[in-house]
mmCIF file of C-alpha atoms in Angstrom:
data_model
loop_
_atom_site.group_PDB
_atom_site.id
_atom_site.type_symbol
_atom_site.label_atom_id
_atom_site.label_comp_id
_atom_site.label_asym_id
_atom_site.label_seq_id
_atom_site.Cartn_x
_atom_site.Cartn_y
_atom_site.Cartn_z
ATOM 1 C CA MET A 22 2.957 -31.472 6.376
ATOM 2 C CA SER A 23 4.461 -29.011 8.859
ATOM 3 C CA THR A 24 6.837 -26.058 8.510
ATOM 4 C CA GLU A 25 9.298 -25.099 11.224
ATOM 5 C CA PHE A 26 9.082 -21.717 12.961
ATOM 6 C CA GLU A 27 10.257 -20.447 16.331
ATOM 7 C CA THR A 28 7.047 -18.956 17.728
ATOM 8 C CA ILE A 29 4.267 -20.566 15.681
ATOM 9 C CA LEU A 30 3.439 -23.897 14.115
ATOM 10 C CA LEU A 31 2.254 -24.168 10.527
ATOM 11 C CA GLU A 32 0.688 -27.441 9.414
ATOM 12 C CA ILE A 33 -0.952 -28.201 6.088
ATOM 13 C CA ASP A 34 -3.473 -30.983 5.607
ATOM 14 C CA PRO A 35 -3.356 -31.776 1.866
ATOM 15 C CA VAL A 36 -6.428 -34.011 2.085
ATOM 16 C CA ASP A 37 -8.774 -31.446 3.640
ATOM 17 C CA ARG A 38 -6.828 -28.547 2.049
ATOM 18 C CA VAL A 39 -6.656 -26.777 5.395
ATOM 19 C CA ALA A 40 -3.655 -24.958 6.845
ATOM 20 C CA THR A 41 -3.411 -24.558 10.622
ATOM 21 C CA ILE A 42 -1.426 -21.755 12.250
ATOM 22 C CA THR A 43 -0.876 -22.341 15.962
ATOM 23 C CA LEU A 44 0.432 -19.529 18.150
ATOM 24 C CA ASN A 45 3.116 -21.300 20.137
ATOM 25 C CA ARG A 46 4.373 -19.181 23.041
ATOM 26 C CA PRO A 47 2.201 -20.638 25.816
ATOM 27 C CA ASP A 48 4.754 -19.678 28.492
ATOM 28 C CA ARG A 49 4.092 -16.028 27.525
ATOM 29 C CA LEU A 50 0.326 -16.522 27.097
ATOM 30 C CA ASN A 51 0.973 -16.525 23.344
ATOM 31 C CA ALA A 52 1.808 -12.828 23.451
ATOM 32 C CA PHE A 53 3.421 -11.748 20.210
ATOM 33 C CA ASP A 54 6.873 -10.237 19.809
ATOM 34 C CA ARG A 55 8.525 -9.046 16.614
ATOM 35 C CA THR A 56 9.643 -12.589 15.798
ATOM 36 C CA MET A 57 6.090 -13.896 15.972
ATOM 37 C CA CYS A 58 4.811 -11.005 13.871
ATOM 38 C CA GLU A 59 7.393 -11.710 11.184
ATOM 39 C CA GLU A 60 6.667 -15.436 11.281
ATOM 40 C CA VAL A 61 2.892 -14.966 11.091
ATOM 41 C CA GLU A 62 3.365 -12.618 8.151
ATOM 42 C CA ARG A 63 5.525 -15.255 6.450
ATOM 43 C CA ALA A 64 2.888 -17.910 7.198
ATOM 44 C CA TRP A 65 0.158 -15.798 5.595
ATOM 45 C CA HIS A 66 2.222 -15.478 2.441
ATOM 46 C CA THR A 67 3.035 -19.188 2.471
ATOM 47 C CA VAL A 68 -0.591 -20.307 2.627
ATOM 48 C CA LYS A 69 -1.724 -17.574 0.242
ATOM 49 C CA LEU A 70 0.520 -18.934 -2.487
ATOM 50 C CA ASP A 71 -0.021 -22.640 -1.754
ATOM 51 C CA ASP A 72 -2.620 -24.062 -4.130
ATOM 52 C CA LYS A 73 -3.096 -27.040 -1.777
ATOM 53 C CA VAL A 74 -4.613 -24.700 0.838
ATOM 54 C CA ASN A 75 -8.197 -23.457 0.525
ATOM 55 C CA ALA A 76 -8.859 -22.399 4.144
ATOM 56 C CA VAL A 77 -6.886 -21.578 7.286
ATOM 57 C CA VAL A 78 -7.409 -22.198 11.014
ATOM 58 C CA VAL A 79 -5.781 -19.912 13.594
ATOM 59 C CA ARG A 80 -5.544 -21.343 17.106
ATOM 60 C CA ALA A 81 -3.206 -21.192 20.116
ATOM 61 C CA ALA A 82 -1.190 -23.620 22.229
ATOM 62 C CA GLY A 83 -1.487 -23.999 25.981
ATOM 63 C CA ASP A 84 -4.427 -23.981 28.366
ATOM 64 C CA ARG A 85 -4.569 -20.410 29.663
ATOM 65 C CA ALA A 86 -4.825 -18.049 26.718
ATOM 66 C CA PHE A 87 -5.412 -17.604 23.041
ATOM 67 C CA SER A 88 -3.202 -14.513 23.231
ATOM 68 C CA ALA A 89 -2.415 -11.722 25.670
ATOM 69 C CA GLY A 90 -1.547 -9.333 22.857
ATOM 70 C CA LEU A 91 1.849 -7.651 22.578
ATOM 71 C CA ASP A 92 4.586 -9.033 24.821
ATOM 72 C CA ILE A 93 5.319 -5.984 26.986
ATOM 73 C CA LYS A 94 8.244 -7.643 28.764
ATOM 74 C CA LYS A 95 10.540 -7.316 25.756
ATOM 75 C CA PRO A 96 11.127 -4.468 23.317
ATOM 76 C CA TYR A 97 9.298 -4.773 20.036
ATOM 77 C CA GLY A 98 12.137 -3.051 18.209
ATOM 78 C CA GLN A 99 10.684 0.039 16.578
ATOM 79 C CA PRO A 100 13.039 2.336 14.630
ATOM 80 C CA ALA A 101 14.250 5.546 16.275
ATOM 81 C CA SER A 102 12.082 7.760 14.067
ATOM 82 C CA VAL A 103 8.485 7.781 15.257
ATOM 83 C CA TRP A 104 7.375 8.379 11.669
ATOM 84 C CA HIS A 105 8.683 4.966 10.679
ATOM 85 C CA HIS A 106 7.055 2.930 13.446
ATOM 86 C CA ASP A 107 4.921 0.083 12.161
ATOM 87 C CA ASP A 108 1.737 -1.432 13.560
ATOM 88 C CA PRO A 109 2.171 -5.133 14.505
ATOM 89 C CA GLY A 110 -1.366 -5.651 13.239
ATOM 90 C CA GLU A 111 -0.201 -5.244 9.660
ATOM 91 C CA ALA A 112 1.831 -8.443 9.952
ATOM 92 C CA LEU A 113 -0.707 -10.384 12.007
ATOM 93 C CA SER A 114 -3.802 -9.545 9.976
ATOM 94 C CA PRO A 115 -4.520 -11.652 6.879
ATOM 95 C CA LYS A 116 -6.368 -8.912 5.019
ATOM 96 C CA TRP A 117 -3.430 -6.525 5.417
ATOM 97 C CA GLN A 118 -1.413 -9.229 3.654
ATOM 98 C CA LYS A 119 -4.040 -9.541 0.884
ATOM 99 C CA MET A 120 -4.676 -13.132 1.964
ATOM 100 C CA TRP A 121 -8.219 -13.847 0.806
ATOM 101 C CA LYS A 122 -8.437 -17.526 1.689
ATOM 102 C CA PRO A 123 -11.097 -17.993 4.407
ATOM 103 C CA VAL A 124 -9.756 -17.829 7.976
ATOM 104 C CA ILE A 125 -11.396 -19.592 10.927
ATOM 105 C CA CYS A 126 -10.214 -18.394 14.335
ATOM 106 C CA ALA A 127 -10.579 -20.705 17.364
ATOM 107 C CA VAL A 128 -10.319 -18.845 20.679
ATOM 108 C CA HIS A 129 -9.862 -20.333 24.133
ATOM 109 C CA GLY A 130 -8.901 -18.820 27.466
ATOM 110 C CA LEU A 131 -7.869 -15.173 27.605
ATOM 111 C CA CYS A 132 -8.110 -13.046 24.496
ATOM 112 C CA THR A 133 -7.082 -9.458 25.079
ATOM 113 C CA ALA A 134 -5.574 -6.328 23.555
ATOM 114 C CA GLY A 135 -3.520 -7.117 20.440
ATOM 115 C CA ALA A 136 -5.077 -10.575 20.240
ATOM 116 C CA PHE A 137 -7.993 -8.830 18.537
ATOM 117 C CA TYR A 138 -5.805 -8.379 15.466
ATOM 118 C CA PHE A 139 -6.382 -12.100 14.811
ATOM 119 C CA VAL A 140 -10.073 -12.040 15.717
ATOM 120 C CA ASN A 141 -10.966 -8.845 13.860
ATOM 121 C CA GLU A 142 -9.850 -10.075 10.449
ATOM 122 C CA ALA A 143 -10.928 -13.693 10.723
ATOM 123 C CA ASP A 144 -13.906 -14.675 8.584
ATOM 124 C CA ILE A 145 -15.431 -17.072 11.115
ATOM 125 C CA VAL A 146 -14.686 -16.910 14.855
ATOM 126 C CA ILE A 147 -15.622 -19.626 17.322
ATOM 127 C CA CYS A 148 -14.632 -20.002 20.954
ATOM 128 C CA SER A 149 -14.680 -22.435 23.836
ATOM 129 C CA THR A 150 -17.036 -22.108 26.784
ATOM 130 C CA GLU A 151 -14.349 -20.690 29.076
ATOM 131 C CA ALA A 152 -13.055 -18.079 26.609
ATOM 132 C CA THR A 153 -12.858 -14.508 27.912
ATOM 133 C CA PHE A 154 -12.492 -11.380 25.791
ATOM 134 C CA PHE A 155 -11.427 -7.967 27.099
ATOM 135 C CA ASP A 156 -9.378 -4.929 26.125
ATOM 136 C CA SER A 157 -6.681 -4.179 28.676
ATOM 137 C CA HIS A 158 -5.249 -0.994 27.147
ATOM 138 C CA VAL A 159 -6.826 1.744 29.269
ATOM 139 C CA SER A 160 -6.207 -0.207 32.476
ATOM 140 C CA ALA A 161 -2.502 0.004 31.636
ATOM 141 C CA GLY A 162 -2.729 3.716 30.828
ATOM 142 C CA LEU A 163 -2.651 3.113 27.084
ATOM 143 C CA VAL A 164 -4.934 4.523 24.393
ATOM 144 C CA SER A 165 -6.999 1.825 22.752
ATOM 145 C CA ALA A 166 -7.033 3.151 19.206
ATOM 146 C CA LEU A 167 -6.193 0.382 16.753
ATOM 147 C CA GLU A 168 -7.894 -2.882 17.687
ATOM 148 C CA PRO A 169 -11.285 -1.179 18.251
ATOM 149 C CA VAL A 170 -11.348 -0.053 14.613
ATOM 150 C CA GLY A 171 -11.592 -3.664 13.480
ATOM 151 C CA LEU A 172 -13.738 -4.708 16.431
ATOM 152 C CA MET A 173 -16.421 -2.145 15.535
ATOM 153 C CA ARG A 174 -16.931 -3.886 12.222
ATOM 154 C CA ARG A 175 -17.782 -7.073 14.082
ATOM 155 C CA VAL A 176 -19.798 -5.964 17.138
ATOM 156 C CA GLY A 177 -20.697 -2.314 16.536
ATOM 157 C CA LEU A 178 -19.856 0.958 18.255
ATOM 158 C CA GLY A 179 -21.620 0.466 21.571
ATOM 159 C CA ASP A 180 -20.077 -2.861 22.565
ATOM 160 C CA THR A 181 -16.684 -1.776 21.254
ATOM 161 C CA LEU A 182 -16.675 1.371 23.370
ATOM 162 C CA ARG A 183 -17.814 -0.550 26.437
ATOM 163 C CA MET A 184 -14.971 -3.049 26.074
ATOM 164 C CA ALA A 185 -12.395 -0.352 25.317
ATOM 165 C CA LEU A 186 -13.379 1.898 28.238
ATOM 166 C CA MET A 187 -14.029 -0.743 30.909
ATOM 167 C CA GLY A 188 -10.601 -2.302 30.376
ATOM 168 C CA ASN A 189 -9.708 -5.095 32.776
ATOM 169 C CA ASP A 190 -12.842 -4.487 34.833
ATOM 170 C CA GLU A 191 -15.228 -6.186 32.465
ATOM 171 C CA ARG A 192 -14.672 -9.562 30.836
ATOM 172 C CA VAL A 193 -16.847 -10.679 27.946
ATOM 173 C CA GLY A 194 -17.610 -14.358 28.401
ATOM 174 C CA ALA A 195 -18.423 -16.843 25.683
ATOM 175 C CA GLU A 196 -22.202 -16.479 25.836
ATOM 176 C CA THR A 197 -22.023 -12.695 25.701
ATOM 177 C CA ALA A 198 -19.529 -12.918 22.842
ATOM 178 C CA LEU A 199 -22.054 -15.069 20.983
ATOM 179 C CA ARG A 200 -24.905 -12.668 21.725
ATOM 180 C CA ILE A 201 -23.092 -9.561 20.468
ATOM 181 C CA GLY A 202 -21.714 -11.308 17.381
ATOM 182 C CA LEU A 203 -18.065 -11.438 18.375
ATOM 183 C CA VAL A 204 -18.195 -15.202 17.775
ATOM 184 C CA THR A 205 -20.657 -17.348 15.858
ATOM 185 C CA GLU A 206 -20.392 -20.589 17.848
ATOM 186 C CA VAL A 207 -19.421 -21.761 21.333
ATOM 187 C CA VAL A 208 -18.173 -25.302 21.961
ATOM 188 C CA GLU A 209 -16.580 -27.225 24.801
ATOM 189 C CA ARG A 210 -12.835 -26.746 25.080
ATOM 190 C CA ASP A 211 -12.017 -30.328 24.083
ATOM 191 C CA ARG A 212 -14.023 -29.869 20.877
ATOM 192 C CA LEU A 213 -12.658 -26.461 19.872
ATOM 193 C CA TRP A 214 -9.804 -27.452 17.575
ATOM 194 C CA ALA A 215 -11.715 -30.292 15.941
ATOM 195 C CA ARG A 216 -14.723 -28.064 15.321
ATOM 196 C CA ALA A 217 -12.567 -25.312 13.818
ATOM 197 C CA HIS A 218 -11.012 -27.861 11.466
ATOM 198 C CA GLU A 219 -14.449 -29.200 10.528
ATOM 199 C CA ILE A 220 -15.637 -25.723 9.574
ATOM 200 C CA ALA A 221 -12.441 -25.014 7.642
ATOM 201 C CA ALA A 222 -12.628 -28.335 5.790
ATOM 202 C CA THR A 223 -16.254 -27.672 4.868
ATOM 203 C CA VAL A 224 -15.320 -24.279 3.431
ATOM 204 C CA ALA A 225 -12.183 -25.677 1.763
ATOM 205 C CA ALA A 226 -14.277 -28.234 -0.121
ATOM 206 C CA LYS A 227 -16.012 -25.437 -2.030
ATOM 207 C CA PRO A 228 -14.494 -24.085 -5.275
ATOM 208 C CA PRO A 229 -11.679 -21.781 -4.088
ATOM 209 C CA ALA A 230 -12.389 -19.114 -6.687
ATOM 210 C CA ALA A 231 -15.862 -18.781 -5.165
ATOM 211 C CA THR A 232 -14.795 -18.694 -1.511
ATOM 212 C CA GLN A 233 -11.803 -16.409 -2.016
ATOM 213 C CA GLY A 234 -13.749 -14.060 -4.259
ATOM 214 C CA THR A 235 -16.496 -13.935 -1.644
ATOM 215 C CA VAL A 236 -14.029 -13.057 1.126
ATOM 216 C CA LYS A 237 -12.368 -10.394 -1.000
ATOM 217 C CA ALA A 238 -15.636 -8.827 -2.161
ATOM 218 C CA ILE A 239 -17.210 -8.668 1.298
ATOM 219 C CA TRP A 240 -14.176 -7.297 3.123
ATOM 220 C CA GLU A 241 -13.386 -4.705 0.478
ATOM 221 C CA SER A 242 -17.005 -3.539 0.520
ATOM 222 C CA LEU A 243 -16.490 -2.274 4.081
ATOM 223 C CA ASP A 244 -14.199 0.468 2.793
ATOM 224 C CA LYS A 245 -16.556 1.655 0.055
ATOM 225 C CA PRO A 246 -19.872 3.473 -0.269
ATOM 226 C CA TYR A 247 -22.829 1.173 -0.801
ATOM 227 C CA ARG A 248 -23.272 1.682 -4.550
ATOM 228 C CA ALA A 249 -19.520 1.510 -5.245
ATOM 229 C CA ALA A 250 -19.329 -1.738 -3.287
ATOM 230 C CA LEU A 251 -22.132 -3.239 -5.379
ATOM 231 C CA ASP A 252 -20.473 -2.147 -8.602
ATOM 232 C CA GLN A 253 -17.161 -3.707 -7.568
ATOM 233 C CA GLY A 254 -18.921 -6.850 -6.368
ATOM 234 C CA LEU A 255 -20.503 -7.229 -9.786
ATOM 235 C CA ILE A 256 -17.066 -7.091 -11.390
ATOM 236 C CA TYR A 257 -15.839 -9.807 -9.017
ATOM 237 C CA THR A 258 -18.729 -12.086 -9.952
ATOM 238 C CA ARG A 259 -17.829 -11.634 -13.612
ATOM 239 C CA LEU A 260 -14.214 -12.507 -12.858
ATOM 240 C CA GLY A 261 -14.735 -15.307 -10.365
ATOM 241 C CA ASN A 262 -17.879 -17.136 -11.430
ATOM 242 C CA PRO A 263 -16.487 -18.688 -14.635
ATOM 243 C CA ILE A 264 -13.398 -19.905 -12.754
ATOM 244 C CA GLY A 265 -15.419 -21.202 -9.793
ATOM 245 C CA THR A 266 -17.922 -23.128 -11.890
ATOM 246 C CA ALA A 267 -15.065 -24.630 -13.910
ATOM 247 C CA GLN A 268 -13.363 -25.686 -10.667
ATOM 248 C CA LEU A 269 -16.574 -27.300 -9.492
ATOM 249 C CA ALA A 270 -16.867 -29.223 -12.753
ATOM 250 C CA ASP A 271 -13.221 -30.297 -12.555
ATOM 251 C CA GLU A 272 -13.742 -31.485 -8.984
ATOM 252 C CA ARG A 273 -16.756 -33.557 -9.958
ATOM 253 C CA ASN A 274 -14.871 -35.018 -12.903
ATOM 254 C CA GLY A 275 -11.812 -35.807 -10.809
ATOM 255 C CA ALA A 276 -9.553 -33.341 -12.626
ATOM 256 C CA ALA A 277 -7.057 -31.021 -10.947
ATOM 257 C CA PRO A 278 -8.804 -27.746 -10.069
ATOM 258 C CA GLN A 279 -7.802 -24.581 -11.852
ATOM 259 C CA ARG A 280 -5.467 -22.220 -10.032
ATOM 260 C CA VAL A 281 -7.117 -19.259 -8.327
ATOM 261 C CA PRO A 282 -5.765 -15.821 -9.247
ATOM 262 C CA THR A 283 -4.751 -14.274 -5.918
ATOM 263 C CA GLU A 284 -5.167 -10.724 -7.166
ATOM 264 C CA PRO A 285 -7.616 -10.400 -10.079
ATOM 265 C CA ARG A 286 -6.681 -7.347 -12.092
ATOM 266 C CA ILE A 287 -9.465 -4.924 -12.977
ATOM 267 C CA ARG A 288 -9.009 -3.025 -16.219
#
């Protein structure tokens, strides 16, 4: 099943229970404009509420780039008041949208600047052998202040600062990306999309209460002190484990799985 958008493609495989979001502006190196941001945000909400979807793949059309970040050749359309400007990353990032279904990001070609919004909040990132990561902000005279916040959670302070400060003058290739933990697997370009779907389908086959609770617990722990994170994680196991084990039993018995609460309420 596919849903029509202007700047992205959204396809849902009801058999594997995997949704695929494809950035679809290859003529602009899949750079995002306000339309794409709004459509990606709508896609996150669509898959979040679709019980036929247990995992999501994010990938990009064309041969040259995963994404070149914000499309600087057209105005983004911020309001006149600087105090009401919004960050495009809020729309592009699944965790901003409280979308806790596992996200697998498949990167090929160039991945720079605002493209890290997709990478930073993916749960599993893989790339093709020719993928190249870099942060172009300072080379364009711009402060790199937003994407590095998420990147530090994935690769640490040292590699984040090196990428942010070197700008266009240093490109992180696939093998280096694997070494520093930016990605977890490197495959040939012609295998990238299939491999991403394989990983997503493997995750999607698990009880969704277990996978979504795991994503939510781990990501939310990053914003909390150690002991508070453990305490909250314990609550999530109490909430999610009975649902997840029931879903597993239903799956084995051929029954329809129970619906996963998207936002468990803590009292």
